[in-house]
Short mmCIF file of C-alpha atoms and ligand atoms in Angstrom, two decimals:
data_model
loop_
_atom_site.label_atom_id
_atom_site.label_comp_id
_atom_site.label_asym_id
_atom_site.label_seq_id
_atom_site.Cartn_x
_atom_site.Cartn_y
_atom_site.Cartn_z
CA MET A 110 90.00 73.36 104.15
CA HIS A 111 91.49 76.57 104.38
CA TRP A 112 88.89 78.79 103.58
CA ALA A 113 91.00 80.48 101.27
CA ASP A 114 91.15 76.51 98.99
CA VAL A 115 86.79 76.34 99.38
CA ILE A 116 87.27 79.42 98.02
CA ALA A 117 89.24 78.58 94.96
CA GLU A 118 88.18 75.23 94.57
CA ASP A 119 84.73 76.60 93.40
CA LEU A 120 85.87 79.19 91.20
CA ILE A 121 87.99 76.38 89.47
CA LYS A 122 84.67 74.35 89.12
CA LYS A 123 82.85 77.80 87.24
CA HIS A 124 85.96 79.02 85.51
CA SER A 125 89.66 78.83 83.63
CA LYS A 126 90.17 81.67 83.69
CA HIS A 127 90.26 84.13 86.64
CA VAL A 128 90.10 87.57 87.34
CA LEU A 129 90.51 88.88 90.87
CA ALA A 130 89.13 92.07 91.57
CA THR A 131 89.87 94.98 94.08
CA GLY A 132 89.51 98.28 94.63
CA ILE A 133 89.91 101.46 96.36
CA THR A 134 88.86 105.11 95.89
CA PRO A 135 91.84 106.69 97.40
CA SER A 136 89.97 109.40 98.60
CA GLY A 137 92.41 110.12 101.98
CA PRO A 138 93.89 107.80 103.93
CA ILE A 139 92.98 104.93 103.24
CA HIS A 140 90.44 102.90 106.05
CA ILE A 141 91.69 99.29 107.38
CA GLY A 142 88.91 97.75 106.08
CA ASN A 143 90.39 97.60 102.46
CA MET A 144 93.37 95.24 104.53
CA ARG A 145 90.88 92.40 104.72
CA GLU A 146 89.91 93.04 101.40
CA VAL A 147 93.42 92.96 99.59
CA LEU A 148 94.46 89.93 101.65
CA THR A 149 91.63 87.82 101.17
CA THR A 150 91.95 88.03 97.96
CA ASP A 151 95.36 87.42 98.02
CA ALA A 152 94.54 84.14 99.68
CA VAL A 153 92.02 82.77 97.26
CA TYR A 154 94.78 84.02 94.11
CA ARG A 155 97.21 81.89 95.87
CA SER A 156 95.03 78.72 96.40
CA LEU A 157 94.61 79.17 92.96
CA ILE A 158 98.07 79.62 91.86
CA LYS A 159 99.02 76.62 93.59
CA ARG A 160 96.49 74.62 91.91
CA ASP A 161 98.01 75.99 88.93
CA ALA A 162 94.63 77.91 87.50
CA ASP A 163 94.96 80.48 85.25
CA ALA A 164 94.79 83.56 87.51
CA GLU A 165 95.21 87.62 87.65
CA TYR A 166 94.65 90.23 91.01
CA ILE A 167 93.81 93.83 89.64
CA TYR A 168 93.55 96.84 91.37
CA ILE A 169 91.57 98.89 91.01
CA ALA A 170 91.90 102.59 91.28
CA ASP A 171 88.44 104.58 91.43
CA ASP A 172 90.35 107.92 90.90
CA PHE A 173 87.34 109.53 88.60
CA ASP A 174 85.68 110.12 91.53
CA ASN A 175 85.17 112.90 92.99
CA LEU A 176 85.83 115.07 96.22
CA ARG A 177 82.80 114.56 98.32
CA LYS A 178 83.89 117.04 100.77
CA VAL A 179 86.57 118.83 102.55
CA TYR A 180 87.64 116.48 104.80
CA PRO A 181 88.67 117.22 108.52
CA PHE A 182 92.77 116.39 107.34
CA LEU A 183 92.32 119.04 104.64
CA PRO A 184 92.93 122.41 104.33
CA LYS A 185 90.18 124.70 103.60
CA THR A 186 91.06 126.37 100.47
CA TYR A 187 90.35 122.34 99.10
CA GLU A 188 86.56 124.04 98.99
CA LYS A 189 86.75 124.80 95.58
CA TYR A 190 87.38 121.33 94.12
CA VAL A 191 84.46 119.39 95.59
CA GLY A 192 82.96 117.27 93.17
CA MET A 193 86.09 117.50 90.80
CA PRO A 194 87.52 113.90 90.17
CA LEU A 195 90.63 113.12 92.66
CA SER A 196 92.76 112.32 89.67
CA GLU A 197 92.76 116.24 89.10
CA ILE A 198 93.19 117.81 92.09
CA PRO A 199 96.41 118.62 93.81
CA CYS A 200 98.38 116.32 95.95
CA PRO A 201 97.61 118.22 99.45
CA CYS A 202 101.68 117.91 100.35
CA GLY A 203 102.90 118.84 97.03
CA LYS A 204 105.31 116.15 96.05
CA HIS A 205 102.85 113.94 94.49
CA LYS A 206 101.00 114.10 90.81
CA SER A 207 97.58 114.16 92.56
CA TYR A 208 95.54 113.72 95.11
CA ALA A 209 94.59 110.38 94.29
CA ASP A 210 98.51 110.16 93.66
CA HIS A 211 98.91 111.28 97.62
CA TYR A 212 96.70 108.59 99.18
CA LEU A 213 97.22 105.68 96.75
CA PHE A 214 101.12 105.48 96.40
CA SER A 215 101.83 105.15 99.79
CA PHE A 216 99.86 102.29 100.02
CA LEU A 217 100.92 100.45 97.06
CA ASP A 218 103.93 100.51 98.69
CA SER A 219 102.26 98.80 101.80
CA LEU A 220 101.10 96.46 99.53
CA LYS A 221 104.37 94.46 98.29
CA GLU A 222 105.69 95.00 102.04
CA LEU A 223 102.45 92.01 102.63
CA GLY A 224 103.77 90.20 99.58
CA ILE A 225 100.46 91.51 97.30
CA ASN A 226 101.36 92.59 94.29
CA PRO A 227 98.44 93.56 91.65
CA THR A 228 97.98 94.74 88.30
CA VAL A 229 96.99 98.69 89.14
CA TYR A 230 94.03 100.32 87.13
CA ARG A 231 93.69 103.53 87.40
CA ALA A 232 90.27 104.45 86.97
CA ASN A 233 90.91 108.23 85.26
CA GLU A 234 93.25 106.61 82.76
CA MET A 235 90.77 103.59 81.79
CA TYR A 236 87.96 106.46 81.18
CA LYS A 237 90.45 108.85 79.54
CA THR A 238 91.99 106.15 76.87
CA GLY A 239 88.30 105.01 76.22
CA MET A 240 88.23 101.61 78.24
CA PHE A 241 84.40 102.64 79.21
CA LYS A 242 83.39 103.79 75.73
CA GLU A 243 80.94 101.45 74.88
CA ALA A 244 79.99 100.58 78.85
CA ILE A 245 78.59 103.96 78.88
CA GLN A 246 76.66 104.09 75.48
CA THR A 247 75.01 100.97 76.22
CA ALA A 248 74.21 102.52 79.96
CA LEU A 249 72.37 105.96 78.20
CA ASP A 250 70.74 104.05 75.29
CA ASN A 251 69.17 101.55 78.40
CA THR A 252 68.39 104.80 80.23
CA ASP A 253 64.77 104.01 81.11
CA LYS A 254 65.93 99.97 82.17
CA ILE A 255 68.58 101.21 84.28
CA LYS A 256 66.63 103.83 86.21
CA GLU A 257 63.61 101.10 86.40
CA ILE A 258 65.70 98.53 87.84
CA ILE A 259 67.70 101.04 90.70
CA GLU A 260 64.34 102.74 91.42
CA LYS A 261 62.56 98.67 91.99
CA VAL A 262 65.89 96.90 93.85
CA SER A 263 67.56 100.32 96.01
CA LYS A 264 63.60 101.88 96.32
CA ARG A 265 65.50 105.10 95.85
CA GLN A 266 63.38 107.57 93.45
CA LEU A 267 65.62 109.06 91.09
CA PRO A 268 64.86 112.43 89.13
CA LYS A 269 63.27 112.59 86.61
CA ASN A 270 66.44 113.91 83.63
CA TRP A 271 68.56 111.25 85.61
CA ILE A 272 70.87 109.70 83.32
CA PRO A 273 73.32 106.81 83.92
CA PHE A 274 75.89 108.79 83.35
CA ASN A 275 78.26 112.15 85.22
CA ILE A 276 78.74 114.72 82.74
CA ARG A 277 82.50 116.64 83.58
CA CYS A 278 81.96 120.09 82.87
CA GLY A 279 83.84 121.37 80.48
CA LYS A 280 84.54 124.60 82.24
CA CYS A 281 84.52 124.03 86.22
CA GLY A 282 85.69 120.58 85.95
CA THR A 283 83.24 119.11 88.67
CA ILE A 284 81.52 115.74 87.53
CA THR A 285 78.69 116.80 89.98
CA ASN A 286 77.05 119.70 89.09
CA ALA A 287 76.12 119.17 85.47
CA LYS A 288 72.33 118.16 84.74
CA PRO A 289 72.00 116.38 81.21
CA VAL A 290 69.50 118.19 78.89
CA LEU A 291 69.81 115.55 75.90
CA TYR A 292 70.87 112.88 74.80
CA ASN A 293 71.32 112.27 71.31
CA TYR A 294 74.50 109.92 70.33
CA PRO A 295 76.98 110.64 70.62
CA TYR A 296 76.02 114.08 72.38
CA VAL A 297 75.32 115.13 75.79
CA GLU A 298 73.88 118.78 75.98
CA TYR A 299 74.37 119.69 79.78
CA THR A 300 74.03 122.92 81.39
CA CYS A 301 76.03 123.22 84.92
CA GLY A 302 75.68 125.02 88.36
CA CYS A 303 78.55 126.55 87.01
CA GLY A 304 76.49 128.74 85.10
CA TYR A 305 77.67 126.72 81.84
CA GLU A 306 76.32 125.43 78.75
CA GLY A 307 77.91 122.91 76.82
CA LYS A 308 77.65 119.07 75.41
CA VAL A 309 80.33 115.69 75.75
CA ASP A 310 80.81 113.58 73.08
CA ILE A 311 80.93 110.66 75.02
CA LYS A 312 83.06 108.77 72.27
CA LYS A 313 85.72 110.45 73.94
CA GLY A 314 87.48 109.40 76.89
CA GLY A 315 87.76 111.53 80.37
CA VAL A 316 84.13 113.78 79.58
CA GLY A 317 82.21 112.14 82.42
CA LYS A 318 81.88 109.13 84.36
CA LEU A 319 79.40 106.41 85.45
CA PRO A 320 77.50 107.03 88.52
CA TRP A 321 78.80 104.26 90.83
CA ARG A 322 75.54 101.52 90.79
CA VAL A 323 76.67 101.11 86.98
CA ASP A 324 80.82 102.08 87.19
CA TRP A 325 80.53 98.34 89.11
CA PRO A 326 79.18 96.17 86.70
CA ALA A 327 80.28 98.09 83.46
CA ARG A 328 84.24 97.60 85.01
CA TRP A 329 83.17 93.49 85.89
CA LYS A 330 82.75 93.24 82.24
CA ILE A 331 85.69 95.04 80.45
CA LEU A 332 87.58 93.61 82.95
CA GLY A 333 86.25 90.12 82.84
CA VAL A 334 86.44 89.81 87.14
CA THR A 335 85.40 86.79 88.00
CA TYR A 336 86.06 86.68 91.79
CA GLU A 337 85.40 90.39 93.94
CA PRO A 338 85.12 90.41 98.04
CA PHE A 339 83.71 93.32 99.23
CA GLY A 340 82.15 95.00 102.57
CA LYS A 341 79.13 94.13 104.27
CA ASP A 342 77.91 97.63 103.81
CA HIS A 343 78.11 97.56 100.07
CA GLY A 344 75.98 93.84 100.47
CA ALA A 345 73.26 95.82 102.51
CA ALA A 346 69.46 94.48 100.57
CA GLY A 347 68.86 96.69 97.53
CA GLY A 348 72.54 97.93 98.06
CA THR A 349 74.87 98.69 95.41
CA HIS A 350 76.17 95.40 95.20
CA ASP A 351 72.13 94.47 94.83
CA THR A 352 71.39 97.06 91.50
CA GLY A 353 75.60 95.56 90.36
CA VAL A 354 74.04 92.37 90.14
CA ALA A 355 70.54 92.98 88.29
CA ILE A 356 72.47 95.83 85.92
CA ALA A 357 75.48 93.58 84.86
CA GLU A 358 73.01 90.64 83.52
CA LYS A 359 70.36 92.45 82.52
CA ILE A 360 72.35 95.35 80.91
CA TYR A 361 75.72 93.92 80.10
CA ASP A 362 74.58 90.78 80.04
CA TYR A 363 77.56 89.55 82.26
CA LYS A 364 76.86 87.08 84.85
CA HIS A 365 78.51 89.07 88.16
CA PRO A 366 81.09 88.04 89.71
CA LYS A 367 81.65 85.05 92.05
CA TYR A 368 81.71 86.92 95.89
CA THR A 369 83.00 86.99 99.73
CA MET A 370 81.49 89.73 101.39
CA TYR A 371 83.98 90.28 104.22
CA GLU A 372 82.18 91.38 107.60
CA PHE A 373 85.03 94.11 109.12
CA ILE A 374 88.46 94.73 111.16
CA LEU A 375 87.37 96.46 114.53
CA LEU A 376 89.43 98.76 116.41
CA LYS A 377 89.47 97.34 120.02
CA GLY A 378 89.23 100.32 122.70
CA LYS A 379 87.90 103.45 122.98
CA GLY A 380 90.84 105.38 123.18
CA ALA A 381 92.32 102.66 120.55
CA MET A 382 90.86 104.39 117.39
CA HIS A 383 93.02 107.37 117.32
CA SER A 384 97.33 107.86 118.43
CA SER A 385 99.03 110.11 120.05
CA GLN A 386 99.10 112.48 117.56
CA GLY A 387 95.32 112.04 117.48
CA THR A 388 94.89 111.03 113.91
CA ALA A 389 92.39 107.81 113.13
CA LEU A 390 94.43 104.48 111.85
CA SER A 391 94.87 104.15 108.87
CA ALA A 392 95.36 100.50 106.65
CA GLU A 393 98.98 101.69 105.95
CA GLU A 394 99.79 102.98 110.08
CA MET A 395 98.08 99.18 110.85
CA LEU A 396 101.18 97.72 108.62
CA LYS A 397 103.87 100.67 110.05
CA MET A 398 102.96 99.13 113.59
CA THR A 399 102.21 94.81 113.06
CA PRO A 400 104.84 92.98 111.40
CA PRO A 401 104.04 91.68 108.18
CA GLU A 402 103.64 88.08 108.22
CA VAL A 403 101.28 88.73 111.50
CA LEU A 404 99.12 91.03 109.26
CA ARG A 405 98.86 88.26 107.20
CA PHE A 406 98.41 86.13 110.18
CA LEU A 407 95.39 87.42 111.37
CA LEU A 408 93.30 87.68 108.49
CA MET A 409 94.13 84.10 107.55
CA ASN A 410 93.44 83.43 110.89
CA ASN A 411 89.99 84.25 110.55
CA GLN A 412 86.69 83.35 108.02
CA PRO A 413 86.43 86.60 106.44
CA ASN A 414 82.60 86.24 107.14
CA LYS A 415 83.69 86.59 110.84
CA HIS A 416 84.45 89.95 112.14
CA ILE A 417 87.93 91.02 113.64
CA GLN A 418 88.59 93.30 116.26
CA PHE A 419 92.06 94.43 116.27
CA ASP A 420 93.80 95.76 119.02
CA PRO A 421 96.61 98.64 118.13
CA GLY A 422 97.71 98.30 122.45
CA LEU A 423 99.12 95.50 123.95
CA GLY A 424 96.63 92.76 122.50
CA LEU A 425 99.21 93.79 119.25
CA LEU A 426 102.23 92.31 121.09
CA ASN A 427 99.76 88.86 122.11
CA LEU A 428 99.62 89.07 118.44
CA VAL A 429 102.93 88.86 117.30
CA ASP A 430 103.84 86.25 120.01
CA GLU A 431 100.40 84.08 118.54
CA TYR A 432 102.26 83.89 115.23
CA ASP A 433 105.74 83.39 116.59
CA GLN A 434 103.75 79.98 118.48
CA LEU A 435 101.73 79.06 115.29
CA GLU A 436 104.99 78.78 113.57
CA ARG A 437 107.37 76.95 116.39
CA VAL A 438 104.20 74.41 115.51
CA TYR A 439 104.93 74.50 111.92
CA PHE A 440 108.38 73.93 112.26
CA LYS A 441 107.59 70.92 115.03
CA ALA A 442 109.64 72.86 117.52
CA GLU A 443 106.69 72.55 119.90
CA ASP A 444 102.82 71.32 120.06
CA GLU A 445 99.75 71.34 118.27
CA ILE A 446 97.71 74.21 119.14
CA LYS A 447 94.34 72.76 120.67
CA GLY A 448 91.41 73.82 118.95
CA MET A 449 93.34 75.71 116.04
CA LYS A 450 92.39 74.89 112.22
CA ASP A 451 94.27 74.44 109.20
CA LEU A 452 97.07 75.00 110.85
CA GLU A 453 100.00 74.24 108.28
CA ARG A 454 97.65 76.82 105.45
CA THR A 455 97.51 79.28 107.80
CA TYR A 456 101.06 79.77 108.29
CA GLU A 457 102.26 79.43 104.45
CA LEU A 458 99.41 81.83 103.48
CA SER A 459 100.93 84.66 106.30
CA GLN A 460 104.63 84.26 104.67
CA PRO A 461 104.70 87.53 102.18
CA TYR A 462 106.71 85.92 100.20
CA ASP A 463 108.52 82.47 100.60
CA ILE A 464 108.25 79.88 103.18
CA PRO A 465 110.62 79.87 105.27
CA LYS A 466 112.92 76.72 104.99
CA LYS A 467 113.56 76.12 108.75
CA LEU A 468 112.36 78.40 112.05
CA PRO A 469 113.75 81.42 111.73
CA LEU A 470 115.43 82.69 115.09
CA GLN A 471 112.94 84.15 117.78
CA LEU A 472 113.24 86.55 120.48
CA PRO A 473 110.15 87.00 122.54
CA TYR A 474 108.75 90.61 120.63
CA ARG A 475 108.35 92.03 124.13
CA HIS A 476 111.99 91.86 124.64
CA LEU A 477 112.79 93.72 121.72
CA VAL A 478 109.85 96.44 122.74
CA THR A 479 112.72 96.79 125.88
CA LEU A 480 115.82 96.49 123.51
CA ILE A 481 114.26 98.70 121.29
CA GLN A 482 113.70 101.66 124.34
CA ILE A 483 117.21 101.30 125.53
CA GLY A 484 118.75 101.16 122.22
CA THR A 485 118.27 103.70 119.60
CA ASN A 486 117.91 101.48 116.62
CA TRP A 487 118.60 98.30 114.95
CA ASP A 488 122.29 98.62 115.33
CA ASP A 489 121.75 99.34 119.16
CA VAL A 490 120.08 96.82 119.52
CA LYS A 491 122.01 94.21 117.40
CA GLU A 492 124.57 95.23 119.68
CA ILE A 493 122.94 94.42 123.24
CA LEU A 494 121.85 91.15 121.54
CA GLN A 495 124.79 89.76 120.63
CA ARG A 496 126.81 90.97 124.13
CA THR A 497 124.59 89.16 126.10
CA ASP A 498 124.27 86.21 124.23
CA GLN A 499 120.58 86.38 122.99
CA ILE A 500 121.30 85.90 119.49
CA PRO A 501 124.69 84.22 117.84
CA LYS A 502 127.41 86.28 116.98
CA LYS A 503 127.06 85.08 114.03
CA ILE A 504 123.89 85.54 112.11
CA SER A 505 122.02 84.96 108.73
CA LYS A 506 121.29 87.43 106.92
CA GLU A 507 117.90 86.84 106.58
CA ASP A 508 117.12 86.05 110.18
CA GLU A 509 118.84 89.35 110.99
CA ALA A 510 116.97 91.23 108.59
CA HIS A 511 113.77 89.97 110.24
CA LEU A 512 115.11 91.09 113.34
CA LYS A 513 115.65 94.28 112.14
CA GLN A 514 112.41 94.86 110.22
CA ARG A 515 110.53 93.85 113.70
CA ALA A 516 112.56 96.26 115.75
CA GLU A 517 111.45 99.24 113.11
CA HIS A 518 107.56 97.90 114.02
CA THR A 519 108.07 98.32 117.29
CA ARG A 520 109.34 101.90 117.28
CA TYR A 521 106.47 102.93 115.54
CA TRP A 522 103.83 101.16 118.02
CA LEU A 523 106.14 102.92 120.52
CA ASP A 524 106.23 106.56 119.09
CA THR A 525 102.35 105.94 117.97
CA PHE A 526 99.36 103.83 119.49
CA ALA A 527 101.35 101.90 122.21
CA PRO A 528 99.96 102.51 125.63
CA ASP A 529 102.56 104.72 128.54
CA MET A 530 102.78 102.07 130.57
CA VAL A 531 105.28 100.22 128.10
CA LYS A 532 107.34 103.02 127.11
CA PHE A 533 110.08 104.82 129.36
CA GLU A 534 113.97 105.88 128.74
CA VAL A 535 117.14 105.40 130.29
CA LYS A 536 117.91 108.47 131.94
CA LYS A 537 121.95 109.80 130.91
CA SER A 538 122.08 110.94 133.94
CA LEU A 539 121.07 110.61 137.03
CA PRO A 540 117.10 111.89 137.46
CA LYS A 541 115.99 113.99 140.52
CA VAL A 542 114.36 111.74 142.82
CA ASN A 543 114.36 111.76 146.45
CA LEU A 544 115.09 108.42 147.68
CA ASN A 545 113.54 107.23 151.14
CA SER A 546 115.91 104.97 153.49
CA ASP A 547 114.35 101.78 153.15
CA GLN A 548 115.06 102.15 149.17
CA LYS A 549 119.13 103.12 149.64
CA LYS A 550 119.31 100.57 151.49
CA PHE A 551 118.53 98.19 149.42
CA LEU A 552 120.36 99.73 146.81
CA LYS A 553 123.25 99.47 148.80
CA SER A 554 122.63 95.39 149.04
CA PHE A 555 121.11 95.05 145.73
CA SER A 556 124.91 96.18 144.25
CA GLU A 557 126.78 95.16 146.92
CA LYS A 558 125.95 91.20 145.36
CA ALA A 559 125.50 92.25 142.47
CA GLU A 560 129.54 93.09 141.81
CA SER A 561 130.37 89.45 142.14
CA ILE A 562 127.45 87.85 139.55
CA GLU A 563 126.76 86.42 136.73
CA TRP A 564 124.94 89.47 134.58
CA ASP A 565 122.53 88.16 133.15
CA ALA A 566 118.40 88.24 133.52
CA GLU A 567 118.04 84.76 136.32
CA ASN A 568 121.21 85.87 138.55
CA ILE A 569 119.38 90.18 138.49
CA HIS A 570 116.21 89.03 139.51
CA LYS A 571 117.22 86.89 142.06
CA CYS A 572 119.73 89.35 143.07
CA ILE A 573 116.94 91.39 143.37
CA TYR A 574 115.25 89.48 145.66
CA ASP A 575 117.47 87.79 148.08
CA ALA A 576 118.78 91.84 148.73
CA SER A 577 115.16 93.07 149.36
CA GLU A 578 114.99 89.72 151.88
CA LYS A 579 117.61 90.01 153.68
CA GLU A 580 116.98 94.13 154.24
CA LYS A 581 113.11 93.44 154.94
CA ILE A 582 112.39 95.75 152.31
CA PRO A 583 108.89 94.80 150.46
CA ILE A 584 110.04 94.17 146.72
CA LYS A 585 107.42 95.98 145.30
CA THR A 586 110.02 99.07 146.83
CA ALA A 587 112.96 97.36 145.55
CA PHE A 588 111.42 97.17 142.08
CA THR A 589 110.70 100.69 142.29
CA SER A 590 114.02 102.15 143.63
CA ILE A 591 115.83 100.72 140.35
CA TYR A 592 113.18 102.23 138.14
CA LEU A 593 113.70 106.05 139.69
CA ILE A 594 117.15 105.92 139.36
CA VAL A 595 116.83 104.38 135.97
CA LEU A 596 114.05 105.79 134.30
CA GLY A 597 113.16 108.86 136.68
CA GLN A 598 109.30 106.60 137.21
CA GLU A 599 107.84 104.23 139.34
CA LYS A 600 107.20 101.78 136.88
CA GLY A 601 109.10 99.61 133.99
CA PRO A 602 109.95 96.60 132.02
CA ARG A 603 110.69 93.39 133.87
CA ALA A 604 113.71 94.28 136.09
CA GLY A 605 115.65 91.35 136.09
CA PHE A 606 115.92 90.90 132.07
CA PHE A 607 115.51 94.73 131.57
CA LEU A 608 118.99 95.53 133.29
CA SER A 609 120.09 92.56 132.43
CA ASN A 610 120.62 94.63 128.54
CA LEU A 611 122.24 97.61 130.30
CA ASP A 612 125.81 97.80 130.98
CA LYS A 613 126.52 96.56 134.34
CA GLU A 614 129.01 98.98 135.30
CA PHE A 615 126.54 101.84 134.34
CA VAL A 616 123.83 100.43 136.62
CA ILE A 617 126.32 99.83 139.54
CA LYS A 618 127.41 103.53 138.79
CA ARG A 619 124.59 104.47 138.73
CA ILE A 620 123.52 103.03 142.02
CA LYS A 621 125.88 104.71 143.66
CA GLU A 622 125.72 108.03 142.73
CA ALA A 623 121.96 108.01 143.97
CA ILE A 624 123.15 106.16 147.85
ZN1 ZN B 80 101.15 114.56 98.27
ZN1 ZN B 81 80.44 123.68 85.33
#
């Protein structure tokens, strides 16, 4: 059985109503690990729905958490916002309502593309509208007990006047600098590092926040969470999950949700961590370069407790090929893949939206990578594909949308993480190259033969080999001479296929010019 179905069946035995939670602190570009969280949950959610279970998928953005420091991607002027809730800080680009929105909104758009549509909760709104009111009072009434739990489980010493509430200073707006002086329900008196002294009324929303170790179990109870996956960083012994479980049961009288502890997604290759523009790979970029069904496939095809290596270089092309192969097997156009388990469910769970009724039109992904560099956009690529009979003249709307989306992903990949060896540009005029006599001899012979052949990959390939043999010129020299005059570089994509997508007259004219 697929891992998502195993989890779903286990949940059904325990509850009749399911609330599946995921979350993030939108303090910067969202980490690729969060992809695993949202997709693991989505798989379990779909498995529950398939079994007619009453299930809800929620996503909690902890935008009431504070800015920890001025991250390298922020301007120095953000120093003044450190310690303030992310929802109260201006957005770095000026187009969003807040800092939190800036990082959250584009990620939520990505989720839609992946077919994930959770109910979104914003922590700042939850606090401000009073959803945490009772939880805060319960926490403050049980300060000693909570302190004891945290100190015992995490083996961390807490300050003497510690209370399970981070007060938001009425003057400087931070939630990290105020020290409590006295709690006398409903007031907490405090002095702040900024010099301000005041008191907050915890019956009023938004005057402070539970610290994370208490906030987490409190929200389980408030939202009735029954399942929540988390990364193994939270799951370490004495970590936030351990204290959360104890606080949920002993303070909030709530049985902690079932969970899946997932392994990290690691990036393959040292240089692969950063794009050519020098930014680390974010969850959003991971999706921009990977077709959504392929990204889902990567997660669905691996048990959550297995770490995943994501290769944003050439490995990405293999991953797409693997998915396409699975698709052919699913539609019985190809034999079973040896050793692959739960093939059907893996394919179904990989679909962002509806499961296709028949095998979608497939085109080798590497071909698209070549074509998008010959043309510049999908319309160019479509024109080449139809001219060369690689796709039918009449293509269905779904198939076109699918191929177009893939072309856009290859474009993004080429602009960011693709290795130089797959990149090229068809030069509009003859590049400045000095061909030697061998190269000229080959090109002359090739062009003479090429005039009379049908212009397709196989014929061109054969023609190159024939000319190289006839003139006794090494095949490597033959290929190099073609790449030099068309691309201005010594290497390029597979020559037969590549040239077949260019206009025949253009190629022959270029050769004549060069010799
Ligand atoms: Zn913005
Ligand atoms: Zn202050």
